[in-house]
Tab-separated table of C-alpha atoms in Angstrom:
chain	number	residue	atom	x	y	z
M	1	MET	CA	94.171	-30.230	-100.197
M	2	GLY	CA	95.035	-27.355	-102.942
M	3	LYS	CA	94.686	-27.272	-106.468
M	4	LEU	CA	97.762	-28.893	-108.410
M	5	SER	CA	99.774	-26.514	-110.702
M	6	LYS	CA	100.003	-27.657	-114.243
M	7	SER	CA	103.659	-28.961	-113.580
M	8	ALA	CA	102.638	-30.559	-110.202
M	9	ALA	CA	99.618	-32.064	-111.835
M	10	LYS	CA	101.837	-33.854	-114.666
M	11	PHE	CA	104.215	-35.220	-112.202
M	12	GLN	CA	101.564	-36.965	-110.138
M	13	ARG	CA	100.069	-38.241	-113.365
M	14	GLN	CA	103.101	-39.950	-114.595
M	15	LYS	CA	103.538	-43.805	-113.767
M	16	PHE	CA	107.119	-43.593	-112.465
M	17	GLY	CA	108.719	-47.067	-111.949
M	18	ALA	CA	105.594	-48.960	-113.650
M	19	SER	CA	106.843	-51.968	-115.131
M	20	LYS	CA	105.051	-52.176	-118.794
M	21	ASN	CA	106.279	-48.759	-119.260
M	22	VAL	CA	109.832	-49.269	-118.281
M	23	ALA	CA	110.033	-52.264	-120.234
M	24	LYS	CA	108.937	-50.427	-123.432
M	25	SER	CA	111.317	-47.675	-122.567
M	26	SER	CA	114.117	-50.134	-122.295
M	27	LYS	CA	113.704	-51.325	-125.775
M	28	SER	CA	113.319	-47.849	-127.459
M	29	VAL	CA	116.591	-47.163	-125.418
M	30	GLU	CA	118.384	-50.104	-126.579
M	31	LYS	CA	117.525	-48.973	-130.375
M	32	ARG	CA	118.431	-45.628	-129.745
M	33	VAL	CA	122.000	-46.502	-128.224
M	34	ALA	CA	122.899	-48.490	-131.334
M	35	LYS	CA	122.221	-45.430	-133.354
M	36	ASP	CA	124.229	-43.056	-131.403
M	37	PRO	CA	128.304	-43.095	-131.803
M	38	ALA	CA	128.845	-40.975	-128.321
M	39	ASP	CA	126.744	-43.552	-126.424
M	40	ASP	CA	128.699	-46.869	-128.283
M	41	ARG	CA	131.802	-45.297	-127.166
M	42	ARG	CA	130.754	-44.827	-123.653
M	43	ASP	CA	129.382	-48.351	-123.729
M	44	GLN	CA	132.614	-49.790	-125.198
M	45	SER	CA	134.821	-47.887	-122.909
M	46	GLN	CA	132.464	-49.538	-119.955
M	47	GLY	CA	133.038	-52.661	-121.537
M	48	ALA	CA	136.580	-52.453	-121.794
M	49	ARG	CA	136.833	-51.703	-117.869
M	50	ALA	CA	134.773	-54.662	-116.987
M	51	GLU	CA	136.769	-56.881	-119.064
M	52	ASP	CA	140.058	-55.724	-117.514
M	53	ASP	CA	138.397	-56.445	-114.089
M	54	GLY	CA	137.199	-59.487	-115.180
M	55	ASP	CA	133.694	-58.809	-114.642
M	56	THR	CA	130.902	-60.075	-117.056
M	57	LEU	CA	128.030	-58.802	-115.527
M	58	TYR	CA	125.800	-56.970	-117.918
M	59	GLY	CA	124.579	-53.382	-116.805
M	60	ILE	CA	126.769	-53.296	-113.451
M	61	PHE	CA	128.487	-49.568	-113.422
M	62	LYS	CA	131.782	-48.845	-112.010
M	63	SER	CA	130.777	-45.623	-110.904
M	64	PRO	CA	127.710	-43.509	-110.179
M	65	ASN	CA	125.920	-41.977	-112.974
M	66	ILE	CA	123.488	-39.533	-110.939
M	67	LYS	CA	125.806	-37.140	-108.802
M	68	ASN	CA	123.229	-36.016	-106.074
M	69	VAL	CA	119.754	-36.980	-104.594
M	70	GLN	CA	117.562	-34.075	-103.557
M	71	PHE	CA	115.788	-36.262	-100.855
M	72	GLY	CA	112.925	-33.921	-99.912
M	73	ILE	CA	113.079	-30.294	-99.630
M	74	ASP	CA	115.896	-30.258	-96.931
M	75	LYS	CA	118.223	-33.380	-97.900
M	76	CYS	CA	120.865	-33.657	-100.684
M	77	PHE	CA	123.477	-36.101	-100.833
M	78	PRO	CA	125.603	-38.141	-103.331
M	79	THR	CA	124.857	-41.526	-104.968
M	80	TRP	CA	126.985	-44.589	-104.461
M	81	TYR	CA	126.201	-46.748	-107.594
M	82	GLY	CA	125.029	-46.271	-110.935
M	83	SER	CA	121.515	-46.902	-112.364
M	84	THR	CA	120.171	-46.673	-116.036
M	85	VAL	CA	116.588	-47.133	-115.228
M	86	TYR	CA	115.807	-43.707	-114.357
M	87	PHE	CA	117.144	-42.672	-117.722
M	88	ASP	CA	115.357	-41.795	-120.907
M	89	ARG	CA	118.316	-41.220	-123.050
M	90	ARG	CA	116.863	-39.278	-126.086
M	91	THR	CA	116.930	-36.085	-123.950
M	92	MET	CA	120.077	-36.670	-122.374
M	93	LYS	CA	123.391	-34.858	-124.002
M	94	LEU	CA	125.669	-37.464	-122.836
M	95	GLY	CA	128.093	-37.642	-125.659
M	96	ILE	CA	131.593	-35.897	-125.956
M	97	TYR	CA	130.369	-35.638	-129.759
M	98	HIS	CA	128.073	-32.735	-131.164
M	99	ASP	CA	126.144	-32.745	-134.452
M	100	THR	CA	127.300	-29.426	-136.372
M	101	PRO	CA	124.738	-27.874	-138.745
M	102	SER	CA	126.579	-29.588	-141.427
M	103	GLY	CA	125.799	-32.945	-139.924
M	104	VAL	CA	129.445	-33.570	-139.398
M	105	ALA	CA	130.270	-34.621	-135.974
M	106	SER	CA	132.891	-32.479	-134.277
M	107	PRO	CA	136.187	-33.252	-132.678
M	108	ALA	CA	136.346	-35.003	-129.468
M	109	LYS	CA	136.307	-32.309	-126.536
M	110	LYS	CA	138.163	-32.892	-123.557
M	111	LYS	CA	136.335	-34.974	-120.718
M	112	THR	CA	134.593	-33.197	-118.146
M	113	GLU	CA	132.138	-34.133	-115.329
M	114	LEU	CA	129.432	-34.131	-117.496
M	115	ASP	CA	130.540	-37.032	-119.056
M	116	THR	CA	131.035	-38.908	-116.161
M	117	PHE	CA	127.421	-37.826	-114.583
M	118	TRP	CA	124.239	-38.476	-116.864
M	119	LEU	CA	122.437	-36.628	-114.271
M	120	ASP	CA	123.470	-33.564	-111.855
M	121	THR	CA	120.405	-33.862	-109.355
M	122	LEU	CA	117.671	-36.371	-109.160
M	123	TYR	CA	114.618	-35.463	-107.152
M	124	VAL	CA	113.105	-37.701	-104.942
M	125	CYS	CA	109.747	-37.479	-102.956
M	126	GLU	CA	110.761	-38.546	-99.346
M	127	TYR	CA	107.113	-39.706	-98.625
M	128	CYS	CA	106.671	-41.747	-101.917
M	129	PHE	CA	109.742	-42.103	-103.491
M	130	LYS	CA	108.334	-40.708	-106.833
M	131	TYR	CA	111.034	-38.921	-109.049
M	132	THR	CA	111.998	-36.355	-111.407
M	133	ALA	CA	114.856	-34.337	-113.142
M	134	GLU	CA	113.195	-31.096	-112.501
M	135	ARG	CA	112.961	-28.916	-109.728
M	136	ASP	CA	109.576	-27.258	-110.257
M	137	PRO	CA	107.574	-30.094	-110.470
M	138	PHE	CA	109.343	-31.654	-107.505
M	139	LEU	CA	108.408	-28.793	-105.386
M	140	GLY	CA	104.961	-28.995	-106.650
M	141	HIS	CA	104.576	-32.362	-105.893
M	142	VAL	CA	105.836	-32.156	-102.255
M	143	LYS	CA	103.301	-29.937	-101.538
M	144	CYS	CA	100.529	-32.113	-102.261
M	145	CYS	CA	101.916	-35.819	-101.705
M	146	THR	CA	99.123	-38.091	-100.729
M	147	PHE	CA	101.711	-39.828	-98.320
M	148	LYS	CA	102.664	-36.685	-96.510
M	149	HIS	CA	99.916	-37.081	-94.057
M	150	ARG	CA	98.890	-40.733	-94.317
M	151	SER	CA	101.803	-43.482	-94.914
M	152	PRO	CA	100.728	-46.868	-96.655
M	153	GLY	CA	100.571	-49.984	-95.275
M	154	ARG	CA	99.616	-51.617	-91.949
M	155	ILE	CA	101.246	-51.052	-88.814
M	156	LYS	CA	102.908	-54.099	-87.189
M	157	TYR	CA	105.196	-52.193	-84.507
M	158	LYS	CA	104.445	-49.105	-82.707
M	159	SER	CA	106.663	-47.758	-79.865
M	160	PRO	CA	107.043	-44.373	-78.506
M	161	GLU	CA	109.981	-43.959	-80.463
M	162	TYR	CA	109.361	-45.994	-84.074
M	163	THR	CA	106.766	-47.240	-85.999
M	164	ILE	CA	107.183	-50.165	-88.655
M	165	ARG	CA	104.359	-50.654	-91.133
M	166	ARG	CA	104.062	-53.621	-93.707
M	167	VAL	CA	103.344	-52.476	-97.391
M	168	LYS	CA	102.219	-55.500	-99.576
M	169	GLY	CA	104.019	-55.127	-102.935
M	170	PHE	CA	100.935	-56.162	-104.924
M	171	LYS	CA	98.742	-53.687	-103.185
M	172	HIS	CA	101.169	-50.477	-103.339
M	173	GLN	CA	102.892	-51.600	-106.397
M	174	LEU	CA	104.085	-47.823	-107.457
M	175	PHE	CA	105.530	-47.051	-104.360
M	176	CYS	CA	107.179	-50.363	-103.764
M	177	GLN	CA	108.837	-50.226	-107.131
M	178	ASN	CA	109.965	-46.494	-106.595
M	179	LEU	CA	111.489	-47.613	-103.395
M	180	CYS	CA	113.396	-50.357	-105.302
M	181	LEU	CA	114.594	-47.955	-107.820
M	182	PHE	CA	116.114	-45.330	-105.001
M	183	THR	CA	117.595	-48.370	-103.254
M	184	LYS	CA	119.671	-49.230	-106.366
M	185	LEU	CA	121.336	-46.323	-106.138
M	186	TYR	CA	122.951	-47.242	-102.636
M	187	LEU	CA	122.900	-51.014	-102.834
M	188	ASP	CA	125.520	-52.132	-105.573
M	189	ASN	CA	123.648	-55.762	-105.673
M	190	LYS	CA	120.128	-54.565	-106.169
M	191	SER	CA	118.380	-56.538	-109.007
M	192	MET	CA	114.671	-56.619	-108.340
M	193	TYR	CA	112.823	-53.536	-109.236
M	194	PHE	CA	109.463	-54.088	-110.798
M	195	LYS	CA	108.106	-57.695	-109.788
M	196	VAL	CA	107.298	-56.488	-106.229
M	197	GLU	CA	103.979	-58.358	-105.950
M	198	HIS	CA	105.697	-61.082	-104.633
M	199	TYR	CA	106.999	-59.407	-101.709
M	200	ASP	CA	106.281	-57.469	-98.488
M	201	PHE	CA	107.949	-54.084	-97.550
M	202	TYR	CA	108.482	-53.358	-93.957
M	203	ILE	CA	109.186	-49.644	-93.733
M	204	LEU	CA	110.474	-47.807	-90.512
M	205	TYR	CA	109.195	-44.261	-89.632
M	206	GLN	CA	109.825	-42.126	-86.479
M	207	THR	CA	106.381	-42.502	-84.504
M	208	GLY	CA	103.928	-39.572	-85.360
M	209	LEU	CA	105.784	-38.914	-88.883
M	210	HIS	CA	105.600	-40.193	-92.257
M	211	LYS	CA	109.128	-39.881	-93.553
M	212	PRO	CA	110.320	-43.582	-94.239
M	213	MET	CA	113.804	-43.970	-92.685
M	214	ALA	CA	114.900	-47.522	-93.508
M	215	PHE	CA	113.320	-50.852	-94.852
M	216	PHE	CA	113.684	-54.222	-95.300
M	217	SER	CA	111.875	-56.506	-98.007
M	218	LYS	CA	110.708	-59.921	-97.257
M	219	GLU	CA	109.826	-62.633	-100.066
M	220	LEU	CA	106.145	-63.863	-99.480
M	221	ILE	CA	106.975	-67.347	-100.352
M	222	SER	CA	110.435	-68.273	-99.513
M	223	TYR	CA	111.509	-72.153	-99.890
M	224	SER	CA	114.755	-71.377	-97.607
M	225	GLN	CA	112.058	-69.877	-95.148
M	226	ASN	CA	114.327	-66.285	-95.564
M	227	ASN	CA	113.015	-63.912	-93.316
M	228	LEU	CA	114.653	-60.830	-95.221
M	229	ALA	CA	115.533	-60.133	-98.789
M	230	CYS	CA	116.928	-56.557	-98.813
M	231	ILE	CA	117.456	-53.963	-96.379
M	232	LEU	CA	118.699	-50.394	-96.431
M	233	THR	CA	118.894	-47.231	-93.938
M	234	PHE	CA	118.484	-44.600	-96.131
M	235	PRO	CA	121.797	-42.166	-95.822
M	236	PRO	CA	120.199	-39.087	-93.799
M	237	TYR	CA	119.240	-41.448	-91.003
M	238	GLN	CA	122.361	-44.070	-91.004
M	239	ARG	CA	124.565	-44.623	-87.824
M	240	LYS	CA	121.319	-44.943	-85.677
M	241	ARG	CA	121.175	-48.490	-85.372
M	242	LEU	CA	118.137	-48.427	-87.303
M	243	GLY	CA	119.271	-51.452	-89.357
M	244	SER	CA	119.876	-53.605	-86.135
M	245	LEU	CA	116.497	-52.800	-85.252
M	246	LEU	CA	114.615	-53.957	-88.594
M	247	ILE	CA	116.757	-57.037	-88.518
M	248	GLU	CA	115.759	-57.845	-84.745
M	249	PHE	CA	112.062	-57.271	-85.986
M	250	SER	CA	112.520	-59.579	-88.759
M	251	TYR	CA	113.635	-62.318	-86.353
M	252	LYS	CA	110.385	-61.304	-84.556
M	253	LEU	CA	108.405	-62.217	-87.391
M	254	SER	CA	110.201	-65.493	-87.824
M	255	GLN	CA	109.601	-66.087	-84.164
M	256	ALA	CA	105.852	-65.490	-84.603
M	257	ASP	CA	105.593	-67.823	-87.281
M	258	GLY	CA	107.208	-70.384	-85.487
M	259	ILE	CA	110.279	-71.265	-87.547
M	260	VAL	CA	114.174	-70.593	-87.201
M	261	SER	CA	115.260	-68.267	-89.923
M	262	GLY	CA	117.498	-65.700	-91.193
M	263	PRO	CA	118.278	-63.406	-94.435
M	264	GLU	CA	118.712	-64.458	-97.787
M	265	LEU	CA	122.280	-65.472	-99.019
M	266	PRO	CA	124.591	-64.635	-99.924
M	267	LEU	CA	124.655	-61.337	-98.361
M	268	SER	CA	126.402	-58.305	-99.460
M	269	PRO	CA	129.647	-57.088	-98.053
M	270	PHE	CA	127.664	-54.372	-96.159
M	271	GLY	CA	124.917	-56.796	-95.172
M	272	LEU	CA	127.283	-59.468	-93.892
M	273	VAL	CA	128.723	-56.802	-91.414
M	274	GLY	CA	125.695	-55.689	-90.427
M	275	TYR	CA	124.713	-59.029	-89.573
M	276	LEU	CA	127.834	-60.161	-88.260
M	277	LYS	CA	127.352	-57.374	-85.447
M	278	TYR	CA	123.921	-58.057	-84.731
M	279	TRP	CA	124.650	-62.018	-84.295
M	280	SER	CA	127.512	-61.401	-82.342
M	281	ARG	CA	125.486	-59.206	-79.650
M	282	VAL	CA	122.583	-61.499	-79.594
M	283	ILE	CA	124.978	-64.691	-78.930
M	284	CYS	CA	127.021	-62.931	-76.334
M	285	TRP	CA	124.135	-61.572	-74.832
M	286	HIS	CA	122.446	-65.317	-74.404
M	287	MET	CA	125.922	-66.918	-73.335
M	288	VAL	CA	126.761	-64.372	-70.856
M	289	ASN	CA	123.744	-62.698	-69.587
M	290	GLY	CA	120.795	-64.751	-70.901
M	291	VAL	CA	119.846	-68.458	-70.208
M	292	PHE	CA	123.207	-70.094	-70.529
M	293	ALA	CA	124.878	-67.770	-68.143
M	294	ASP	CA	124.882	-70.084	-65.417
M	295	LEU	CA	125.881	-73.239	-67.622
M	296	ASP	CA	128.936	-74.528	-68.732
M	297	GLY	CA	128.073	-74.698	-72.353
M	298	ALA	CA	125.311	-75.265	-75.223
M	299	THR	CA	125.063	-77.218	-78.424
M	300	LEU	CA	124.174	-75.322	-81.581
M	301	GLU	CA	121.121	-76.575	-81.526
M	302	GLU	CA	119.967	-75.225	-78.093
M	303	LEU	CA	121.614	-71.828	-78.926
M	304	SER	CA	119.785	-71.917	-82.096
M	305	THR	CA	116.462	-72.751	-80.570
M	306	VAL	CA	117.119	-69.841	-78.062
M	307	THR	CA	118.297	-67.017	-80.236
M	308	GLY	CA	116.055	-68.027	-83.206
M	309	LEU	CA	119.173	-68.217	-85.551
M	310	ARG	CA	120.022	-70.839	-87.940
M	311	ILE	CA	122.922	-72.982	-87.267
M	312	ASN	CA	125.018	-72.052	-90.317
M	313	ASP	CA	124.741	-68.543	-89.310
M	314	LEU	CA	125.756	-69.433	-85.565
M	315	ILE	CA	128.744	-71.185	-86.952
M	316	THR	CA	129.857	-68.456	-88.889
M	317	THR	CA	129.302	-65.771	-86.049
M	318	LEU	CA	131.458	-68.303	-83.817
M	319	LYS	CA	134.240	-68.323	-86.246
M	320	TYR	CA	134.240	-64.705	-86.347
M	321	LEU	CA	134.071	-64.365	-82.677
M	322	GLN	CA	137.056	-66.880	-82.540
M	323	CYS	CA	135.404	-68.218	-79.438
M	324	VAL	CA	135.368	-72.166	-80.647
M	325	GLY	CA	138.120	-74.116	-79.132
M	326	PRO	CA	139.389	-77.455	-81.080
M	327	ASP	CA	137.165	-79.529	-78.973
M	328	ASN	CA	134.288	-77.432	-80.449
M	329	LYS	CA	133.506	-75.990	-76.686
M	330	ILE	CA	132.548	-72.010	-76.716
M	331	TYR	CA	135.001	-70.221	-74.474
M	332	LEU	CA	132.282	-67.841	-72.504
M	333	SER	CA	135.925	-65.751	-71.518
M	334	VAL	CA	136.108	-64.664	-74.977
M	335	LEU	CA	132.760	-63.689	-75.208
M	336	ARG	CA	132.909	-61.711	-72.285
M	337	ASN	CA	135.879	-59.875	-73.685
M	338	TRP	CA	134.370	-59.193	-76.912
M	339	LEU	CA	131.289	-57.576	-74.929
M	340	THR	CA	133.711	-55.495	-73.001
M	341	ALA	CA	136.295	-54.487	-76.036
M	342	THR	CA	133.054	-53.396	-78.097
M	343	GLU	CA	131.569	-51.494	-75.290
M	344	ASN	CA	128.334	-53.993	-75.846
M	345	ARG	CA	128.420	-55.136	-72.260
M	346	SER	CA	125.204	-53.192	-71.888
M	347	PHE	CA	123.495	-54.405	-75.102
M	348	LYS	CA	119.586	-54.279	-74.898
M	349	PHE	CA	117.489	-55.429	-77.867
M	350	GLN	CA	115.619	-52.744	-79.248
M	351	ILE	CA	112.246	-54.155	-80.263
M	352	GLU	CA	109.963	-54.463	-77.161
M	353	ASP	CA	107.318	-57.122	-77.448
M	354	GLU	CA	104.657	-54.869	-75.832
M	355	PHE	CA	104.649	-52.822	-78.702
M	356	LEU	CA	104.243	-55.686	-81.281
M	357	LEU	CA	101.359	-56.003	-83.357
M	358	VAL	CA	102.851	-58.803	-85.895
M	359	ASN	CA	99.257	-61.177	-85.350
M	360	ASP	CA	96.914	-58.417	-86.146
């Protein structure tokens, strides 16, 4: 590997996402914010909007504060939600007031896009998720990123098309922290950034390549026996059913552990939509084409055992499908019609057992 340029070497040495550094930075930021009239004005404005909406959650942004993410060399896309963690506000000219040489604040200027976005472009490595606000250090890092040719973690699924790796949070702490920071820009309910040692992260790659496309996290010790805590398909790879593939894989993990499981609740609105689609396909397939196809019906317990879905999740899905009658009987005709109407009659499971390596 070639010698790093000075800017690239500086980028590599920075401990992005390290919990101690961020905690220290957060305290200093709080002190600086208190002394900055422009920041106070902005915080008061955001607080007023939160009060108007009846929202008392601290630190929740109403709109993104980073305009775009440059994800690797060739992918640039807008953010969906805001995040304060990326910023050291000493070097950010965020206010609409600027000090004059006399020390007197100038009159307020007309609000512009720069007042809405704290940063125009955040540069994120698509291999390791390290980040910077500067283009040149980013380009230098991408040329020699250690994960460009060797992805972290242990392979748990490898088909000709997709590979899923398990990355332990306590072993690859920086990678997982930066992944969580990036995720916050696209999940509004993401709250865990730095305490990653209690989680495993399952990263999805195209087989033979080292660019993460999607992931889910799983808590190591879950008293509710949840098989998934957080899931995200990165924007360039959405609408490829990668989320469904990872959800299906999470149930394969539960099956290997011999438990009936499901995701951490409550689900986000987007998460609920994704799970309802997956649960609906699974239930309909088993009732119409699977082991229950030739039977008059099935109990919730039997359906839970076969599908691996929790009974409460089954009830939620059956209500969503509107296929349960007053006598609690499941109407197969409704399920068949749903399969036809949604073009899921030829539904096939994406995870193939022959490529599973979950017990290795």
